[in-house]
Amino acid sequence: MIVGVLDLQGAVSEHVDMLAQCQVDAKLIKKAADLSGVDGLIMPGGESTVIYKLLVQEQLLEPLRQLIQVGLPVFGTCAGMVLLTQAKAFGALPATVVRNGFGRQKDSFEQAISVVGFDEPFHGVFIRAPYLTAVDESVTILATIDDEKVIAAQYAHILVTAFHPELTADTRFHEKFIQLIANK
């Protein structure tokens, strides 16, 4: 199995390290040709507007959009969740995303969160984190804050988190994504 990691901005090396801990090969994705041979793709956090502009500049937006439409498994963290939800980017997740939903950089925080399917809480690292609202009933909500702000979800072949699992020592979300790819 080879998992691509979008290498335009954000926590790229941290995702590569998590995949290595899960004994999965990673491939850095900088241009459309790099997408060949990947079984899934991680869209890291970073700044969603910058990543969107780089996707357009590097002519990656349309090839990625097409691959997602035909079922390429994708894991979006923070900005990746924003891009997967926003209509102008991928519009692949039927929900509304609230960018910087918990405030500015100074409002970043860490919190133990209950996740559906996990026996123990997950340590969430929230950095200018978004959240989802108006989530379609076809989306499986995996975690919320304040009972209404969706911070982790799965929709068909798409997994998203508002937080940064790659900034922890806990591989459970990456393992969940690897299982999603294996079950495709």
JSON list of C-alpha atoms in Angstrom, two decimals:
[
{"chain": "A", "resi": 1, "resn": "MET", "atom": "CA", "xyz": [0.00, 0.00, 0.00]},
{"chain": "A", "resi": 2, "resn": "ILE", "atom": "CA", "xyz": [1.23, 3.48, -0.89]},
{"chain": "A", "resi": 3, "resn": "VAL", "atom": "CA", "xyz": [-0.36, 6.56, 0.65]},
{"chain": "A", "resi": 4, "resn": "GLY", "atom": "CA", "xyz": [0.26, 9.92, -0.96]},
{"chain": "A", "resi": 5, "resn": "VAL", "atom": "CA", "xyz": [0.78, 12.96, 1.24]},
{"chain": "A", "resi": 6, "resn": "LEU", "atom": "CA", "xyz": [-0.01, 16.29, -0.40]},
{"chain": "A", "resi": 7, "resn": "ASP", "atom": "CA", "xyz": [3.30, 18.17, -0.14]},
{"chain": "A", "resi": 8, "resn": "LEU", "atom": "CA", "xyz": [2.35, 21.78, -0.76]},
{"chain": "A", "resi": 9, "resn": "GLN", "atom": "CA", "xyz": [2.24, 23.17, 2.77]},
{"chain": "A", "resi": 10, "resn": "GLY", "atom": "CA", "xyz": [1.57, 22.02, 6.31]},
{"chain": "A", "resi": 11, "resn": "ALA", "atom": "CA", "xyz": [2.48, 19.06, 8.50]},
{"chain": "A", "resi": 12, "resn": "VAL", "atom": "CA", "xyz": [3.75, 16.83, 5.69]},
{"chain": "A", "resi": 13, "resn": "SER", "atom": "CA", "xyz": [6.70, 15.14, 7.42]},
{"chain": "A", "resi": 14, "resn": "GLU", "atom": "CA", "xyz": [4.57, 14.44, 10.51]},
{"chain": "A", "resi": 15, "resn": "HIS", "atom": "CA", "xyz": [2.05, 12.50, 8.40]},
{"chain": "A", "resi": 16, "resn": "VAL", "atom": "CA", "xyz": [4.87, 10.63, 6.66]},
{"chain": "A", "resi": 17, "resn": "ASP", "atom": "CA", "xyz": [6.25, 9.69, 10.09]},
{"chain": "A", "resi": 18, "resn": "MET", "atom": "CA", "xyz": [2.82, 8.44, 11.25]},
{"chain": "A", "resi": 19, "resn": "LEU", "atom": "CA", "xyz": [2.48, 6.31, 8.11]},
{"chain": "A", "resi": 20, "resn": "ALA", "atom": "CA", "xyz": [5.95, 4.84, 8.76]},
{"chain": "A", "resi": 21, "resn": "GLN", "atom": "CA", "xyz": [4.87, 3.97, 12.31]},
{"chain": "A", "resi": 22, "resn": "CYS", "atom": "CA", "xyz": [1.91, 2.16, 10.73]},
{"chain": "A", "resi": 23, "resn": "GLN", "atom": "CA", "xyz": [4.33, 0.35, 8.38]},
{"chain": "A", "resi": 24, "resn": "VAL", "atom": "CA", "xyz": [2.86, 1.97, 5.26]},
{"chain": "A", "resi": 25, "resn": "ASP", "atom": "CA", "xyz": [4.86, 3.58, 2.47]},
{"chain": "A", "resi": 26, "resn": "ALA", "atom": "CA", "xyz": [4.32, 7.29, 1.85]},
{"chain": "A", "resi": 27, "resn": "LYS", "atom": "CA", "xyz": [4.74, 9.16, -1.41]},
{"chain": "A", "resi": 28, "resn": "LEU", "atom": "CA", "xyz": [5.04, 12.95, -1.52]},
{"chain": "A", "resi": 29, "resn": "ILE", "atom": "CA", "xyz": [2.59, 14.56, -3.94]},
{"chain": "A", "resi": 30, "resn": "LYS", "atom": "CA", "xyz": [3.79, 17.83, -5.48]},
{"chain": "A", "resi": 31, "resn": "LYS", "atom": "CA", "xyz": [2.42, 17.53, -9.01]},
{"chain": "A", "resi": 32, "resn": "ALA", "atom": "CA", "xyz": [-0.25, 15.57, -10.88]},
{"chain": "A", "resi": 33, "resn": "ALA", "atom": "CA", "xyz": [2.19, 12.92, -12.13]},
{"chain": "A", "resi": 34, "resn": "ASP", "atom": "CA", "xyz": [2.99, 12.03, -8.51]},
{"chain": "A", "resi": 35, "resn": "LEU", "atom": "CA", "xyz": [-0.57, 10.76, -8.04]},
{"chain": "A", "resi": 36, "resn": "SER", "atom": "CA", "xyz": [0.18, 7.66, -10.09]},
{"chain": "A", "resi": 37, "resn": "GLY", "atom": "CA", "xyz": [0.21, 4.50, -8.01]},
{"chain": "A", "resi": 38, "resn": "VAL", "atom": "CA", "xyz": [-1.20, 5.88, -4.76]},
{"chain": "A", "resi": 39, "resn": "ASP", "atom": "CA", "xyz": [-3.89, 3.93, -2.94]},
{"chain": "A", "resi": 40, "resn": "GLY", "atom": "CA", "xyz": [-5.01, 6.86, -0.82]},
{"chain": "A", "resi": 41, "resn": "LEU", "atom": "CA", "xyz": [-4.12, 10.48, -0.10]},
{"chain": "A", "resi": 42, "resn": "ILE", "atom": "CA", "xyz": [-3.62, 12.59, 3.02]},
{"chain": "A", "resi": 43, "resn": "MET", "atom": "CA", "xyz": [-4.34, 16.33, 2.80]},
{"chain": "A", "resi": 44, "resn": "PRO", "atom": "CA", "xyz": [-2.49, 17.86, 5.74]},
{"chain": "A", "resi": 45, "resn": "GLY", "atom": "CA", "xyz": [-3.35, 20.91, 7.76]},
{"chain": "A", "resi": 46, "resn": "GLY", "atom": "CA", "xyz": [-1.85, 24.26, 6.98]},
{"chain": "A", "resi": 47, "resn": "GLU", "atom": "CA", "xyz": [-3.58, 27.32, 5.58]},
{"chain": "A", "resi": 48, "resn": "SER", "atom": "CA", "xyz": [-6.47, 26.28, 3.34]},
{"chain": "A", "resi": 49, "resn": "THR", "atom": "CA", "xyz": [-6.40, 29.40, 1.14]},
{"chain": "A", "resi": 50, "resn": "VAL", "atom": "CA", "xyz": [-2.68, 28.97, 0.46]},
{"chain": "A", "resi": 51, "resn": "ILE", "atom": "CA", "xyz": [-3.06, 25.25, -0.20]},
{"chain": "A", "resi": 52, "resn": "TYR", "atom": "CA", "xyz": [-5.97, 25.94, -2.58]},
{"chain": "A", "resi": 53, "resn": "LYS", "atom": "CA", "xyz": [-3.90, 28.49, -4.52]},
{"chain": "A", "resi": 54, "resn": "LEU", "atom": "CA", "xyz": [-1.00, 26.03, -4.72]},
{"chain": "A", "resi": 55, "resn": "LEU", "atom": "CA", "xyz": [-3.33, 23.25, -5.91]},
{"chain": "A", "resi": 56, "resn": "VAL", "atom": "CA", "xyz": [-4.43, 25.53, -8.75]},
{"chain": "A", "resi": 57, "resn": "GLN", "atom": "CA", "xyz": [-0.90, 26.76, -9.49]},
{"chain": "A", "resi": 58, "resn": "GLU", "atom": "CA", "xyz": [0.53, 23.24, -9.60]},
{"chain": "A", "resi": 59, "resn": "GLN", "atom": "CA", "xyz": [-2.44, 22.02, -11.69]},
{"chain": "A", "resi": 60, "resn": "LEU", "atom": "CA", "xyz": [-3.36, 19.47, -9.04]},
{"chain": "A", "resi": 61, "resn": "LEU", "atom": "CA", "xyz": [-6.91, 20.62, -8.27]},
{"chain": "A", "resi": 62, "resn": "GLU", "atom": "CA", "xyz": [-8.71, 19.01, -11.21]},
{"chain": "A", "resi": 63, "resn": "PRO", "atom": "CA", "xyz": [-6.80, 15.70, -11.23]},
{"chain": "A", "resi": 64, "resn": "LEU", "atom": "CA", "xyz": [-7.41, 15.36, -7.49]},
{"chain": "A", "resi": 65, "resn": "ARG", "atom": "CA", "xyz": [-11.06, 16.32, -7.83]},
{"chain": "A", "resi": 66, "resn": "GLN", "atom": "CA", "xyz": [-11.51, 13.59, -10.46]},
{"chain": "A", "resi": 67, "resn": "LEU", "atom": "CA", "xyz": [-9.75, 10.95, -8.34]},
{"chain": "A", "resi": 68, "resn": "ILE", "atom": "CA", "xyz": [-11.85, 11.82, -5.29]},
{"chain": "A", "resi": 69, "resn": "GLN", "atom": "CA", "xyz": [-15.04, 11.63, -7.38]},
{"chain": "A", "resi": 70, "resn": "VAL", "atom": "CA", "xyz": [-14.17, 8.10, -8.50]},
{"chain": "A", "resi": 71, "resn": "GLY", "atom": "CA", "xyz": [-13.41, 6.93, -4.96]},
{"chain": "A", "resi": 72, "resn": "LEU", "atom": "CA", "xyz": [-9.78, 7.61, -4.03]},
{"chain": "A", "resi": 73, "resn": "PRO", "atom": "CA", "xyz": [-9.69, 7.38, -0.22]},
{"chain": "A", "resi": 74, "resn": "VAL", "atom": "CA", "xyz": [-8.71, 10.74, 1.29]},
{"chain": "A", "resi": 75, "resn": "PHE", "atom": "CA", "xyz": [-7.88, 11.80, 4.84]},
{"chain": "A", "resi": 76, "resn": "GLY", "atom": "CA", "xyz": [-8.09, 15.55, 5.42]},
{"chain": "A", "resi": 77, "resn": "THR", "atom": "CA", "xyz": [-6.82, 17.10, 8.62]},
{"chain": "A", "resi": 78, "resn": "CYS", "atom": "CA", "xyz": [-7.71, 20.69, 9.56]},
{"chain": "A", "resi": 79, "resn": "ALA", "atom": "CA", "xyz": [-7.13, 22.62, 6.28]},
{"chain": "A", "resi": 80, "resn": "GLY", "atom": "CA", "xyz": [-7.58, 19.32, 4.44]},
{"chain": "A", "resi": 81, "resn": "MET", "atom": "CA", "xyz": [-11.05, 19.06, 5.99]},
{"chain": "A", "resi": 82, "resn": "VAL", "atom": "CA", "xyz": [-11.80, 22.62, 4.85]},
{"chain": "A", "resi": 83, "resn": "LEU", "atom": "CA", "xyz": [-10.73, 21.89, 1.26]},
{"chain": "A", "resi": 84, "resn": "LEU", "atom": "CA", "xyz": [-12.64, 18.61, 1.07]},
{"chain": "A", "resi": 85, "resn": "THR", "atom": "CA", "xyz": [-15.81, 20.39, 2.19]},
{"chain": "A", "resi": 86, "resn": "GLN", "atom": "CA", "xyz": [-15.61, 23.73, 0.34]},
{"chain": "A", "resi": 87, "resn": "ALA", "atom": "CA", "xyz": [-17.44, 23.74, -2.98]},
{"chain": "A", "resi": 88, "resn": "LYS", "atom": "CA", "xyz": [-14.77, 25.83, -4.73]},
{"chain": "A", "resi": 89, "resn": "ALA", "atom": "CA", "xyz": [-12.13, 23.24, -3.87]},
{"chain": "A", "resi": 90, "resn": "PHE", "atom": "CA", "xyz": [-13.46, 19.68, -3.80]},
{"chain": "A", "resi": 91, "resn": "GLY", "atom": "CA", "xyz": [-17.01, 19.84, -2.42]},
{"chain": "A", "resi": 92, "resn": "ALA", "atom": "CA", "xyz": [-16.72, 16.14, -1.63]},
{"chain": "A", "resi": 93, "resn": "LEU", "atom": "CA", "xyz": [-18.13, 16.19, 1.90]},
{"chain": "A", "resi": 94, "resn": "PRO", "atom": "CA", "xyz": [-21.83, 17.10, 2.29]},
{"chain": "A", "resi": 95, "resn": "ALA", "atom": "CA", "xyz": [-21.56, 19.53, 5.18]},
{"chain": "A", "resi": 96, "resn": "THR", "atom": "CA", "xyz": [-20.79, 23.17, 5.89]},
{"chain": "A", "resi": 97, "resn": "VAL", "atom": "CA", "xyz": [-17.34, 24.01, 7.18]},
{"chain": "A", "resi": 98, "resn": "VAL", "atom": "CA", "xyz": [-16.62, 26.88, 9.55]},
{"chain": "A", "resi": 99, "resn": "ARG", "atom": "CA", "xyz": [-13.00, 27.97, 9.05]},
{"chain": "A", "resi": 100, "resn": "ASN", "atom": "CA", "xyz": [-11.13, 29.00, 12.21]},
{"chain": "A", "resi": 101, "resn": "GLY", "atom": "CA", "xyz": [-14.26, 27.93, 14.05]},
{"chain": "A", "resi": 102, "resn": "PHE", "atom": "CA", "xyz": [-12.65, 28.01, 17.48]},
{"chain": "A", "resi": 103, "resn": "GLY", "atom": "CA", "xyz": [-10.91, 31.34, 16.99]},
{"chain": "A", "resi": 104, "resn": "ARG", "atom": "CA", "xyz": [-7.54, 32.68, 16.01]},
{"chain": "A", "resi": 105, "resn": "GLN", "atom": "CA", "xyz": [-4.06, 31.22, 16.51]},
{"chain": "A", "resi": 106, "resn": "LYS", "atom": "CA", "xyz": [-4.00, 32.37, 20.15]},
{"chain": "A", "resi": 107, "resn": "ASP", "atom": "CA", "xyz": [-7.19, 30.36, 20.74]},
{"chain": "A", "resi": 108, "resn": "SER", "atom": "CA", "xyz": [-5.56, 27.07, 19.76]},
{"chain": "A", "resi": 109, "resn": "PHE", "atom": "CA", "xyz": [-5.97, 24.32, 22.36]},
{"chain": "A", "resi": 110, "resn": "GLU", "atom": "CA", "xyz": [-5.57, 20.65, 23.19]},
{"chain": "A", "resi": 111, "resn": "GLN", "atom": "CA", "xyz": [-8.36, 18.46, 24.51]},
{"chain": "A", "resi": 112, "resn": "ALA", "atom": "CA", "xyz": [-9.18, 14.81, 25.11]},
{"chain": "A", "resi": 113, "resn": "ILE", "atom": "CA", "xyz": [-12.04, 13.83, 22.83]},
{"chain": "A", "resi": 114, "resn": "SER", "atom": "CA", "xyz": [-14.32, 10.82, 22.66]},
{"chain": "A", "resi": 115, "resn": "VAL", "atom": "CA", "xyz": [-14.26, 9.21, 19.22]},
{"chain": "A", "resi": 116, "resn": "VAL", "atom": "CA", "xyz": [-16.76, 6.64, 17.98]},
{"chain": "A", "resi": 117, "resn": "GLY", "atom": "CA", "xyz": [-14.98, 3.29, 17.77]},
{"chain": "A", "resi": 118, "resn": "PHE", "atom": "CA", "xyz": [-12.04, 4.25, 20.00]},
{"chain": "A", "resi": 119, "resn": "ASP", "atom": "CA", "xyz": [-11.90, 2.67, 23.47]},
{"chain": "A", "resi": 120, "resn": "GLU", "atom": "CA", "xyz": [-9.87, 5.51, 24.96]},
{"chain": "A", "resi": 121, "resn": "PRO", "atom": "CA", "xyz": [-10.14, 9.28, 24.37]},
{"chain": "A", "resi": 122, "resn": "PHE", "atom": "CA", "xyz": [-7.98, 10.79, 21.63]},
{"chain": "A", "resi": 123, "resn": "HIS", "atom": "CA", "xyz": [-5.71, 13.74, 22.41]},
{"chain": "A", "resi": 124, "resn": "GLY", "atom": "CA", "xyz": [-6.86, 16.43, 19.95]},
{"chain": "A", "resi": 125, "resn": "VAL", "atom": "CA", "xyz": [-4.50, 19.24, 18.96]},
{"chain": "A", "resi": 126, "resn": "PHE", "atom": "CA", "xyz": [-6.59, 22.12, 17.62]},
{"chain": "A", "resi": 127, "resn": "ILE", "atom": "CA", "xyz": [-4.74, 24.90, 15.78]},
{"chain": "A", "resi": 128, "resn": "ARG", "atom": "CA", "xyz": [-7.05, 27.57, 14.32]},
{"chain": "A", "resi": 129, "resn": "ALA", "atom": "CA", "xyz": [-9.31, 24.59, 13.85]},
{"chain": "A", "resi": 130, "resn": "PRO", "atom": "CA", "xyz": [-12.43, 24.42, 11.70]},
{"chain": "A", "resi": 131, "resn": "TYR", "atom": "CA", "xyz": [-15.55, 22.44, 12.48]},
{"chain": "A", "resi": 132, "resn": "LEU", "atom": "CA", "xyz": [-18.49, 21.10, 10.48]},
{"chain": "A", "resi": 133, "resn": "THR", "atom": "CA", "xyz": [-22.16, 22.05, 10.74]},
{"chain": "A", "resi": 134, "resn": "ALA", "atom": "CA", "xyz": [-25.22, 21.13, 8.68]},
{"chain": "A", "resi": 135, "resn": "VAL", "atom": "CA", "xyz": [-23.78, 17.65, 8.24]},
{"chain": "A", "resi": 136, "resn": "ASP", "atom": "CA", "xyz": [-25.77, 15.46, 5.86]},
{"chain": "A", "resi": 137, "resn": "GLU", "atom": "CA", "xyz": [-27.32, 12.35, 7.40]},
{"chain": "A", "resi": 138, "resn": "SER", "atom": "CA", "xyz": [-25.17, 10.19, 5.09]},
{"chain": "A", "resi": 139, "resn": "VAL", "atom": "CA", "xyz": [-22.03, 11.35, 6.96]},
{"chain": "A", "resi": 140, "resn": "THR", "atom": "CA", "xyz": [-20.90, 9.35, 10.00]},
{"chain": "A", "resi": 141, "resn": "ILE", "atom": "CA", "xyz": [-20.05, 11.75, 12.80]},
{"chain": "A", "resi": 142, "resn": "LEU", "atom": "CA", "xyz": [-17.08, 10.39, 14.75]},
{"chain": "A", "resi": 143, "resn": "ALA", "atom": "CA", "xyz": [-16.54, 13.20, 17.28]},
{"chain": "A", "resi": 144, "resn": "THR", "atom": "CA", "xyz": [-18.06, 16.48, 18.38]},
{"chain": "A", "resi": 145, "resn": "ILE", "atom": "CA", "xyz": [-17.35, 19.33, 20.76]},
{"chain": "A", "resi": 146, "resn": "ASP", "atom": "CA", "xyz": [-20.23, 21.11, 22.50]},
{"chain": "A", "resi": 147, "resn": "ASP", "atom": "CA", "xyz": [-22.58, 18.43, 21.05]},
{"chain": "A", "resi": 148, "resn": "GLU", "atom": "CA", "xyz": [-22.93, 20.37, 17.80]},
{"chain": "A", "resi": 149, "resn": "LYS", "atom": "CA", "xyz": [-19.49, 21.18, 16.39]},
{"chain": "A", "resi": 150, "resn": "VAL", "atom": "CA", "xyz": [-18.41, 18.16, 14.34]},
{"chain": "A", "resi": 151, "resn": "ILE", "atom": "CA", "xyz": [-14.64, 17.69, 14.59]},
{"chain": "A", "resi": 152, "resn": "ALA", "atom": "CA", "xyz": [-14.23, 14.23, 13.03]},
{"chain": "A", "resi": 153, "resn": "ALA", "atom": "CA", "xyz": [-16.33, 12.49, 10.39]},
{"chain": "A", "resi": 154, "resn": "GLN", "atom": "CA", "xyz": [-16.33, 9.88, 7.67]},
{"chain": "A", "resi": 155, "resn": "TYR", "atom": "CA", "xyz": [-18.24, 9.96, 4.42]},
{"chain": "A", "resi": 156, "resn": "ALA", "atom": "CA", "xyz": [-17.82, 6.98, 2.12]},
{"chain": "A", "resi": 157, "resn": "HIS", "atom": "CA", "xyz": [-14.09, 7.06, 1.23]},
{"chain": "A", "resi": 158, "resn": "ILE", "atom": "CA", "xyz": [-13.37, 10.38, 2.98]},
{"chain": "A", "resi": 159, "resn": "LEU", "atom": "CA", "xyz": [-12.10, 10.76, 6.55]},
{"chain": "A", "resi": 160, "resn": "VAL", "atom": "CA", "xyz": [-11.69, 14.21, 8.11]},
{"chain": "A", "resi": 161, "resn": "THR", "atom": "CA", "xyz": [-10.55, 15.69, 11.40]},
{"chain": "A", "resi": 162, "resn": "ALA", "atom": "CA", "xyz": [-10.58, 19.33, 12.52]},
{"chain": "A", "resi": 163, "resn": "PHE", "atom": "CA", "xyz": [-7.56, 18.61, 14.68]},
{"chain": "A", "resi": 164, "resn": "HIS", "atom": "CA", "xyz": [-4.04, 17.33, 13.99]},
{"chain": "A", "resi": 165, "resn": "PRO", "atom": "CA", "xyz": [-3.60, 13.63, 14.83]},
{"chain": "A", "resi": 166, "resn": "GLU", "atom": "CA", "xyz": [-0.17, 13.76, 13.18]},
{"chain": "A", "resi": 167, "resn": "LEU", "atom": "CA", "xyz": [1.05, 16.02, 16.02]},
{"chain": "A", "resi": 168, "resn": "THR", "atom": "CA", "xyz": [0.45, 13.31, 18.61]},
{"chain": "A", "resi": 169, "resn": "ALA", "atom": "CA", "xyz": [2.00, 9.91, 19.25]},
{"chain": "A", "resi": 170, "resn": "ASP", "atom": "CA", "xyz": [-1.39, 8.23, 18.68]},
{"chain": "A", "resi": 171, "resn": "THR", "atom": "CA", "xyz": [-1.67, 6.43, 15.33]},
{"chain": "A", "resi": 172, "resn": "ARG", "atom": "CA", "xyz": [-5.36, 5.44, 15.62]},
{"chain": "A", "resi": 173, "resn": "PHE", "atom": "CA", "xyz": [-6.68, 7.90, 13.02]},
{"chain": "A", "resi": 174, "resn": "HIS", "atom": "CA", "xyz": [-3.96, 6.95, 10.55]},
{"chain": "A", "resi": 175, "resn": "GLU", "atom": "CA", "xyz": [-4.74, 3.28, 11.22]},
{"chain": "A", "resi": 176, "resn": "LYS", "atom": "CA", "xyz": [-8.43, 4.03, 10.62]},
{"chain": "A", "resi": 177, "resn": "PHE", "atom": "CA", "xyz": [-7.53, 5.62, 7.29]},
{"chain": "A", "resi": 178, "resn": "ILE", "atom": "CA", "xyz": [-5.32, 2.68, 6.31]},
{"chain": "A", "resi": 179, "resn": "GLN", "atom": "CA", "xyz": [-8.23, 0.34, 7.11]},
{"chain": "A", "resi": 180, "resn": "LEU", "atom": "CA", "xyz": [-10.51, 2.52, 4.96]},
{"chain": "A", "resi": 181, "resn": "ILE", "atom": "CA", "xyz": [-8.11, 2.07, 2.05]},
{"chain": "A", "resi": 182, "resn": "ALA", "atom": "CA", "xyz": [-7.80, -1.68, 2.66]},
{"chain": "A", "resi": 183, "resn": "ASN", "atom": "CA", "xyz": [-11.61, -2.06, 2.69]},
{"chain": "A", "resi": 184, "resn": "LYS", "atom": "CA", "xyz": [-12.08, -0.15, -0.57]}
]
